[in-house]
Short mmCIF file of C-alpha atoms in Angstrom, two decimals:
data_model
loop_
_atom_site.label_atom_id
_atom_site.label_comp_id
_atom_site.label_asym_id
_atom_site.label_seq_id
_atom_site.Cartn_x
_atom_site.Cartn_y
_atom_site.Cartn_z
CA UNK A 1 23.87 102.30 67.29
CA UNK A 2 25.03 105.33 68.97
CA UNK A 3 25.06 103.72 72.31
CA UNK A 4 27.74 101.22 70.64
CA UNK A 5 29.48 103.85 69.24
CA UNK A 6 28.99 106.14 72.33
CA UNK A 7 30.96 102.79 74.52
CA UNK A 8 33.49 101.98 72.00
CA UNK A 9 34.56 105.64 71.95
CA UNK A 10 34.46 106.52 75.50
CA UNK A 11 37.67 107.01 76.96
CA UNK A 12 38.21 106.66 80.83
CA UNK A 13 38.88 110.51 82.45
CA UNK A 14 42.62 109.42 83.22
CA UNK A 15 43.12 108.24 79.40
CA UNK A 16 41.86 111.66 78.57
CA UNK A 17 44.12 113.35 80.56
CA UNK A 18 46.93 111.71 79.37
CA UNK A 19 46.01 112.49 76.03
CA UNK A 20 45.47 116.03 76.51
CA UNK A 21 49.08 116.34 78.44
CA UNK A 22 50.71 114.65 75.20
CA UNK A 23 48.75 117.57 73.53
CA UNK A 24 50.26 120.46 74.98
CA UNK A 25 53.79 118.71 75.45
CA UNK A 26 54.08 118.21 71.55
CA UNK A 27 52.56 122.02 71.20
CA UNK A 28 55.97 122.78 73.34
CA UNK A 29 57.42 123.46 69.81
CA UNK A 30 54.82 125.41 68.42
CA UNK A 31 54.62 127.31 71.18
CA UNK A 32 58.11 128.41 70.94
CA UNK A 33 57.37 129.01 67.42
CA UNK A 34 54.54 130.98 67.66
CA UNK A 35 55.77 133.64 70.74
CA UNK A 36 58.99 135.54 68.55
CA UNK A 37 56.37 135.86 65.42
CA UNK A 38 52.88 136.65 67.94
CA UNK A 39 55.59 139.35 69.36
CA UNK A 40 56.24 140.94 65.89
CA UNK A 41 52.76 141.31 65.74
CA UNK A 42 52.14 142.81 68.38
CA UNK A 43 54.72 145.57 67.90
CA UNK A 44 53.58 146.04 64.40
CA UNK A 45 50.23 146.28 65.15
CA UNK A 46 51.21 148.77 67.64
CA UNK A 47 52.83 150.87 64.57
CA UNK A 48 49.73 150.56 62.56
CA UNK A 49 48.10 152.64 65.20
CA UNK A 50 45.51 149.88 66.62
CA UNK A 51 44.44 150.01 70.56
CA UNK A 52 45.65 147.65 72.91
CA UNK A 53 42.44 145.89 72.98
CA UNK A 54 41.78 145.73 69.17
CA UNK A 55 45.73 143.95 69.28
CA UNK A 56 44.98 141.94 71.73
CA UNK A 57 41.17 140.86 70.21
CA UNK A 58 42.63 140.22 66.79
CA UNK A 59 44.32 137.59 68.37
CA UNK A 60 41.94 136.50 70.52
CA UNK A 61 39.53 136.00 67.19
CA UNK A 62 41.00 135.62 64.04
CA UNK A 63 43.95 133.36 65.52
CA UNK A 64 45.72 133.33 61.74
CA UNK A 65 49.05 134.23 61.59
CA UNK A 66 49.66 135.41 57.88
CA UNK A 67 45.97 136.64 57.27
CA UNK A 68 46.77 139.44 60.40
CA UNK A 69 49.87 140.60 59.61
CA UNK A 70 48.54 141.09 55.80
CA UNK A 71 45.63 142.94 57.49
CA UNK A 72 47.93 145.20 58.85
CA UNK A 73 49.68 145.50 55.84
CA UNK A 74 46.54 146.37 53.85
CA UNK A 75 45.02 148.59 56.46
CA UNK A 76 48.46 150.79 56.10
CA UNK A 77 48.06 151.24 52.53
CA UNK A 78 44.71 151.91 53.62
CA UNK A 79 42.50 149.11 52.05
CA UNK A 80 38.72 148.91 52.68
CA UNK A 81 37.70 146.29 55.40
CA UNK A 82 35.89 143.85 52.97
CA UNK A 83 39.20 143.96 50.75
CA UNK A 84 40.73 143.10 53.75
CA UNK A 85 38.13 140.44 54.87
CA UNK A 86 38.38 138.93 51.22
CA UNK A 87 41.81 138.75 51.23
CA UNK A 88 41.73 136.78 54.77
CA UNK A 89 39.21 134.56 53.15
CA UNK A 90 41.70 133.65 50.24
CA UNK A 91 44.88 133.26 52.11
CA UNK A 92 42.78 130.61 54.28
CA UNK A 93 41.11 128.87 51.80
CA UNK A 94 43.96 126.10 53.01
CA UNK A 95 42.48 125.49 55.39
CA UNK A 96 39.26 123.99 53.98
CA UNK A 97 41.92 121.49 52.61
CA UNK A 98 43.55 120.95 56.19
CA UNK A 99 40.15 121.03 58.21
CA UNK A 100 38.78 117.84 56.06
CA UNK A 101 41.79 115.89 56.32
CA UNK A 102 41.62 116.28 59.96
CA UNK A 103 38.54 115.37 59.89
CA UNK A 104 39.35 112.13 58.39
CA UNK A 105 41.58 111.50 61.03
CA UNK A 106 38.80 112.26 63.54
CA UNK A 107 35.93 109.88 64.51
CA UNK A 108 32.47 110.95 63.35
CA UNK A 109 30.87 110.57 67.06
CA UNK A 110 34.26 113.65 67.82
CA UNK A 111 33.70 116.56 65.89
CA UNK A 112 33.12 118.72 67.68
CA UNK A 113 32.93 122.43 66.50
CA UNK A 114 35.53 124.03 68.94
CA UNK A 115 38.42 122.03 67.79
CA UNK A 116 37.88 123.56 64.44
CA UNK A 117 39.12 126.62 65.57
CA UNK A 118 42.18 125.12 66.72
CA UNK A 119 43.28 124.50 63.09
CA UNK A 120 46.10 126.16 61.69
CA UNK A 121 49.05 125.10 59.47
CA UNK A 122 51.26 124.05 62.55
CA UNK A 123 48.67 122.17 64.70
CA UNK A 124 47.54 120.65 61.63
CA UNK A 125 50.69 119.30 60.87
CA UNK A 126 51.73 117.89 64.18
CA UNK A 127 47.68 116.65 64.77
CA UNK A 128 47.44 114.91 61.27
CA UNK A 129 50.91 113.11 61.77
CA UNK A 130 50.18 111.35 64.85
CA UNK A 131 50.05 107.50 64.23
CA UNK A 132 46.22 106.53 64.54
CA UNK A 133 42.99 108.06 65.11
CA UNK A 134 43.10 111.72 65.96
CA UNK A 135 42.25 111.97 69.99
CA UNK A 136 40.10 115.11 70.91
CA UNK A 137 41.65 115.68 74.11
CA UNK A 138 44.88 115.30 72.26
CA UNK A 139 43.74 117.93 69.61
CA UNK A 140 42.36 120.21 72.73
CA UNK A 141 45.70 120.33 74.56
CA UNK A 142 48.26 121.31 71.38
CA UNK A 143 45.30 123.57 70.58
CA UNK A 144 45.61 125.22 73.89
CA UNK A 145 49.21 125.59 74.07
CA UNK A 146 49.49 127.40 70.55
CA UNK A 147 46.84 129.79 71.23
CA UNK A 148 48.42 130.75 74.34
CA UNK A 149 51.65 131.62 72.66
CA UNK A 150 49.54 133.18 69.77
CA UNK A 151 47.52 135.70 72.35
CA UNK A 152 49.99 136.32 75.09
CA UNK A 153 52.99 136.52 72.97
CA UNK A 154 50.76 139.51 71.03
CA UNK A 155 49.88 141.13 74.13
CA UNK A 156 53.26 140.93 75.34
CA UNK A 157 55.17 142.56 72.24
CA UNK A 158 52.69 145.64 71.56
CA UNK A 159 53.97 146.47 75.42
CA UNK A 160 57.49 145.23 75.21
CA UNK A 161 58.26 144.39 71.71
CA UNK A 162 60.80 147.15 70.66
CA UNK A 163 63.00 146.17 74.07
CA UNK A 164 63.86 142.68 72.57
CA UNK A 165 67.04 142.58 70.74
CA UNK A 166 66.32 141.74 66.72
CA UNK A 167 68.84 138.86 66.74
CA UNK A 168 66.82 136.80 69.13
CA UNK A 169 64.27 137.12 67.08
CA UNK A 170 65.27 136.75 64.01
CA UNK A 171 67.40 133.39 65.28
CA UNK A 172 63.53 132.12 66.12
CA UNK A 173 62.36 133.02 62.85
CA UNK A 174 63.43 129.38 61.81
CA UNK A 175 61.82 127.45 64.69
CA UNK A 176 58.40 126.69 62.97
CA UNK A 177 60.20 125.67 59.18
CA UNK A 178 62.79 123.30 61.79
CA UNK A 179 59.28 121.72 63.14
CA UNK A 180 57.71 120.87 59.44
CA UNK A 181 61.31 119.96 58.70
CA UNK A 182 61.68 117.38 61.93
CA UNK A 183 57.58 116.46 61.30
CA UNK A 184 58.43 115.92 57.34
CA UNK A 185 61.94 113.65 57.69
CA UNK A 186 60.85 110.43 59.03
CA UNK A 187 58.33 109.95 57.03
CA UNK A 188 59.50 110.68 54.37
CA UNK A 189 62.59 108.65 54.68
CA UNK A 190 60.46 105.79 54.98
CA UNK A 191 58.15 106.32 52.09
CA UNK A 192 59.49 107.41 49.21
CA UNK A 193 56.06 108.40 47.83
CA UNK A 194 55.97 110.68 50.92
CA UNK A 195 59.15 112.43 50.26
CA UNK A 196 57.71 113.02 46.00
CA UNK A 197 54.24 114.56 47.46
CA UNK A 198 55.96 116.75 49.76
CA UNK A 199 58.56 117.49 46.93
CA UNK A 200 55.94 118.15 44.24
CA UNK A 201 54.38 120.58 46.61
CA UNK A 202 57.18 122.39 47.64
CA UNK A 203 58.37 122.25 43.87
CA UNK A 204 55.32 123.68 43.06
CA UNK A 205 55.11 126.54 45.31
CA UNK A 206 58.52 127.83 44.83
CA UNK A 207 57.97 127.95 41.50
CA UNK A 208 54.63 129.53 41.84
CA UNK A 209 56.13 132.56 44.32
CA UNK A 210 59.13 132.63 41.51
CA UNK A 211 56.32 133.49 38.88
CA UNK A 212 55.56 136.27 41.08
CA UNK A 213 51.97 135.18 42.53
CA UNK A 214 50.95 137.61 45.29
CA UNK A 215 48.65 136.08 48.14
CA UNK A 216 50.35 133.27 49.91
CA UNK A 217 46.95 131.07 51.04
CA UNK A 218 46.19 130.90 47.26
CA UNK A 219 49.85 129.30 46.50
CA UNK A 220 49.35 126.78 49.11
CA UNK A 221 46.25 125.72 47.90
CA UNK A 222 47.19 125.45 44.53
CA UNK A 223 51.02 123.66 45.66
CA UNK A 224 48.87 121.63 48.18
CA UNK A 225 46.56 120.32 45.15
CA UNK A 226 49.54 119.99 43.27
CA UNK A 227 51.37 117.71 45.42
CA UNK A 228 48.70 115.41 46.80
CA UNK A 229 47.52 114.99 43.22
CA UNK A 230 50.91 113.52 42.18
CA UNK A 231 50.66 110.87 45.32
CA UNK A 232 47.15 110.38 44.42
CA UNK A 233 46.96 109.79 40.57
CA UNK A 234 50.78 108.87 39.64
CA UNK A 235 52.06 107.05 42.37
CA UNK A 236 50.41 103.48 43.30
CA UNK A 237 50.05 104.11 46.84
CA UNK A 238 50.83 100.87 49.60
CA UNK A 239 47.46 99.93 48.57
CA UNK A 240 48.77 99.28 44.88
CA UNK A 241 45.52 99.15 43.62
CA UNK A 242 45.82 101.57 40.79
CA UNK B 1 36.28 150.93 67.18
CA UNK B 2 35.17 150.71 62.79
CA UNK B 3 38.30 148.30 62.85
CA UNK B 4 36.47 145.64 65.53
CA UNK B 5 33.89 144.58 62.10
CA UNK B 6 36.92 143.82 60.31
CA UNK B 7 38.17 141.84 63.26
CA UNK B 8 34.75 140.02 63.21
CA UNK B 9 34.49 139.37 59.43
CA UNK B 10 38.24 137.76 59.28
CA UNK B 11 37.05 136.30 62.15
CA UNK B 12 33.94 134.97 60.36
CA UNK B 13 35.69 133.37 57.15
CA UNK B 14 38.85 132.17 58.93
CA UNK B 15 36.38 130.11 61.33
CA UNK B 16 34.04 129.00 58.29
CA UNK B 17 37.18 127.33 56.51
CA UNK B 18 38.11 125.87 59.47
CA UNK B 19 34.54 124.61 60.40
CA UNK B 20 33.03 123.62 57.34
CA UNK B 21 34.71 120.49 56.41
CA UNK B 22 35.51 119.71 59.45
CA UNK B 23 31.62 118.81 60.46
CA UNK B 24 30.04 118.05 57.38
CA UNK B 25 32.78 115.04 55.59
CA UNK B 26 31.25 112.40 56.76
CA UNK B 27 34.23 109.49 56.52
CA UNK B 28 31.77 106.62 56.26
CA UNK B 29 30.92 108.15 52.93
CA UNK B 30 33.97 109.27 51.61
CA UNK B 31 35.57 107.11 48.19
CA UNK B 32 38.43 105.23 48.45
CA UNK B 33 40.11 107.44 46.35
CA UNK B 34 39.07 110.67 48.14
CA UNK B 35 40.65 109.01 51.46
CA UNK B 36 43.78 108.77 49.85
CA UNK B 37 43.51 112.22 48.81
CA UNK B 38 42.92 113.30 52.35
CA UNK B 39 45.69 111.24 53.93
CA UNK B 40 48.27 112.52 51.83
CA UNK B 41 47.32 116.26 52.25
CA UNK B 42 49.62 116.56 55.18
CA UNK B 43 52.48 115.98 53.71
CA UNK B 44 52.04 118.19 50.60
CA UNK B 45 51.38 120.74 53.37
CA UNK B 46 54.31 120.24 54.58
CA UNK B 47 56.20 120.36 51.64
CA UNK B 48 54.35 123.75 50.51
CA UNK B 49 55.03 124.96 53.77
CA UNK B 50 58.31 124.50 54.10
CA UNK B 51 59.78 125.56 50.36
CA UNK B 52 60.45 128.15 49.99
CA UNK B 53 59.50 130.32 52.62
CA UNK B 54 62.43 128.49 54.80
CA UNK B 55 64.90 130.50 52.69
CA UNK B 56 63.28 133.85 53.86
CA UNK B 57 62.88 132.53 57.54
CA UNK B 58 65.67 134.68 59.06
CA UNK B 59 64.87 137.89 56.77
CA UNK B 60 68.16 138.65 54.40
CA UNK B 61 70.18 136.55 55.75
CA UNK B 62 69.76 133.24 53.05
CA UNK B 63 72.60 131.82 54.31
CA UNK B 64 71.30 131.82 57.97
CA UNK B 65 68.23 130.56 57.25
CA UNK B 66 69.67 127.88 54.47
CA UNK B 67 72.13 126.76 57.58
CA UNK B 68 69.05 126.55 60.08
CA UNK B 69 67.27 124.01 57.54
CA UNK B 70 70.24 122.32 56.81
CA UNK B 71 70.64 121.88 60.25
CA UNK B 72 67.67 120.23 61.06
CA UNK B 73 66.94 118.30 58.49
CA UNK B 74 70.41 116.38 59.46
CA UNK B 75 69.07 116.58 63.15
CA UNK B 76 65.74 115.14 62.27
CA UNK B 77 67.35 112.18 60.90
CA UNK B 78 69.64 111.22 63.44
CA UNK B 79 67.53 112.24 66.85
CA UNK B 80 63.94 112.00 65.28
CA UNK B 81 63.41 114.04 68.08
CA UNK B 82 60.97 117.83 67.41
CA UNK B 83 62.26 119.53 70.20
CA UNK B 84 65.58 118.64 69.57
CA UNK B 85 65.74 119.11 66.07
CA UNK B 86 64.37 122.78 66.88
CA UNK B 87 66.67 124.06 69.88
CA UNK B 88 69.64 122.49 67.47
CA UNK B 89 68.56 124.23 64.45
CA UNK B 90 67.92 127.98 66.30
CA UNK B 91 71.14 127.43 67.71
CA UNK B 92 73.13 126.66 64.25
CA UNK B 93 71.02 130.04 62.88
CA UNK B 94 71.46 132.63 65.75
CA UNK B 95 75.35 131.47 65.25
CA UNK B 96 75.63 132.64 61.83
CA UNK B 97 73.74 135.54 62.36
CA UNK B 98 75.67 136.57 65.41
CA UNK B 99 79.36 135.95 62.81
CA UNK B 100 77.93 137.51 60.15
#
């Protein structure tokens, strides 16, 4: 049994190659996305008074972009590190939601631990919305490429971050919300079942943040639920089963 | 160095929600129903994700960040193209930044 699954799996070295260069060339816009923001952390983290190593590590470990800059946040108005740990555990509660749809998407006979790490809103998004079975070396490649960006873009601004004019930055800020936006369209032109899931969440999370709800992860999860409910339970799906 | 157990307990819990699911579903097993569930995840990510923190993408500036969007959702549909649709939309929001 796992011999058969071991052959029908197996990929030949050049197939796995390819798929890993396909990797990092769609992680070309995350990467792009990531560097402006990994900068601003960098140069805030710098502000909060951490070393150049504990920057650089925080990075290098946690590799979550909202939980670290609410870390800082927290650790200026001088919060306790297991209110700060807590909080991180919250505000990523998404991605228990992400992780097992990826894993869906994934072969048993491929999970393999590492690529969990790789998860993260963006890679997520552009890994789950491949046509097809998720491809490891794939997963490895757009992995690679955002964690780059992540880590050298925060080593880079706690060194050069206040030289950088703020326009260029700022003009960045909308370079990951133009990727969801360019990942969401098709699809949901095509499906209108889609476009009311994705609606329904969005919907649902505005409305959330307009009730004033403080930690971010939490509103996902909850908009997240909210939306895949709706496609779930109200909608017949293509199946039509329902 | 009180701040590198911090580091290490985000690191912890961030890895754990990452990790968990990830190697214990096992998809033979999962419902019908659940699959569905899982499949259309990605898209209510995206939809959470997107609304409304896109109208606070560029700071204060609404209107820069509301053009940006604008931008590439019309670039999306026409070029279907990521890269595109990005380098298009930055450009349209660095412009209105830069004239207002």
């Amino acid at each position: 049994m796992q011999k058969n699954e071991k052959v029908k799996d197996s990929m030949s070295s050049t197939a796995k190659s390819t798929q890993f260069k396909q990797g990092i060339y769609r992680g070309i816009p995350i990467f792009i996305g990531y560097f402006p923001i990994a900068i601003a952390f960098g140069l805030l983290a710098r502000e909060s008074g951490l070393t150049y190593l504990m920057t650089v590590l925080f990075s290098v470990m946690v590799y979550a972009g909202a939980s670290q800059f609410i870390a800082l946040n927290l650790l200026q108005i001088g919060a306790g590190g297991l209110e700060i740990v807590f909080t991180t555990l919250l505000v990523n509660l998404r991605h228990l939601l992400m992780s097992a749809s990826l894993a869906a998407k994934l072969s048993k006979r491929t999970k393999i631990p590492i690529l969990a790490f790789g998860i993260t809103d963006e890679t997520f998004s552009v890994g789950s919305l491949q046509p097809g079975k998720l491809q490891p070396p794939f997963f490895l490649g757009l992995s690679i490429i955002s964690y780059t960006s992540w880590v050298c873009g925060t080593a880079f601004g706690y060194v050069v971050g206040t030289i950088l004019p703020p326009v260029l930055q700022t003009g960045f800020g909308i370079a990951l919300y133009a990727m969801f936006i360019a990942l969401l369209v098709p699809s949901a032109v095509k499906s209108s079942r889609v476009a009311l899931i994705a609606l329904v969440a969005g919907g649902t999370n505005t409305l959330i943040n307009h009730l004033g709800f403080p930690v971010v992860g939490l509103r996902l999860v909850f908009a997240i639920l909210a939306g895949t409910l709706v496609g779930v339970y109200l909608l017949p799906g293509k199946e039509g089963k329902q | 160095m009180n701040f590198f157990f911090v580091i290490l307990g985000m690191f912890i819990v961030t890895y754990s929600s990452r990790l968990l699911p990830f190697i214990t579903l096992d998809i033979q097993r999962i419902p019908a129903k659940m699959k569905r569930f899982l499949e259309a995840i990605p898209y209510a990510a995206l939809g959470a994700l997107i609304f409304p923190e896109v109208f606070y993408a560029v700071g204060e500036n609404v209107v820069a960040a509301l053009v940006g969007a604008l931008t590439a959702f019309f670039a999306a549909l026409i070029t279907r193209n990521v890269v595109i649709t990005i380098v298009v939309s930055v450009a349209a929001t660095s412009l209105v930044i830069f004239l207002s």
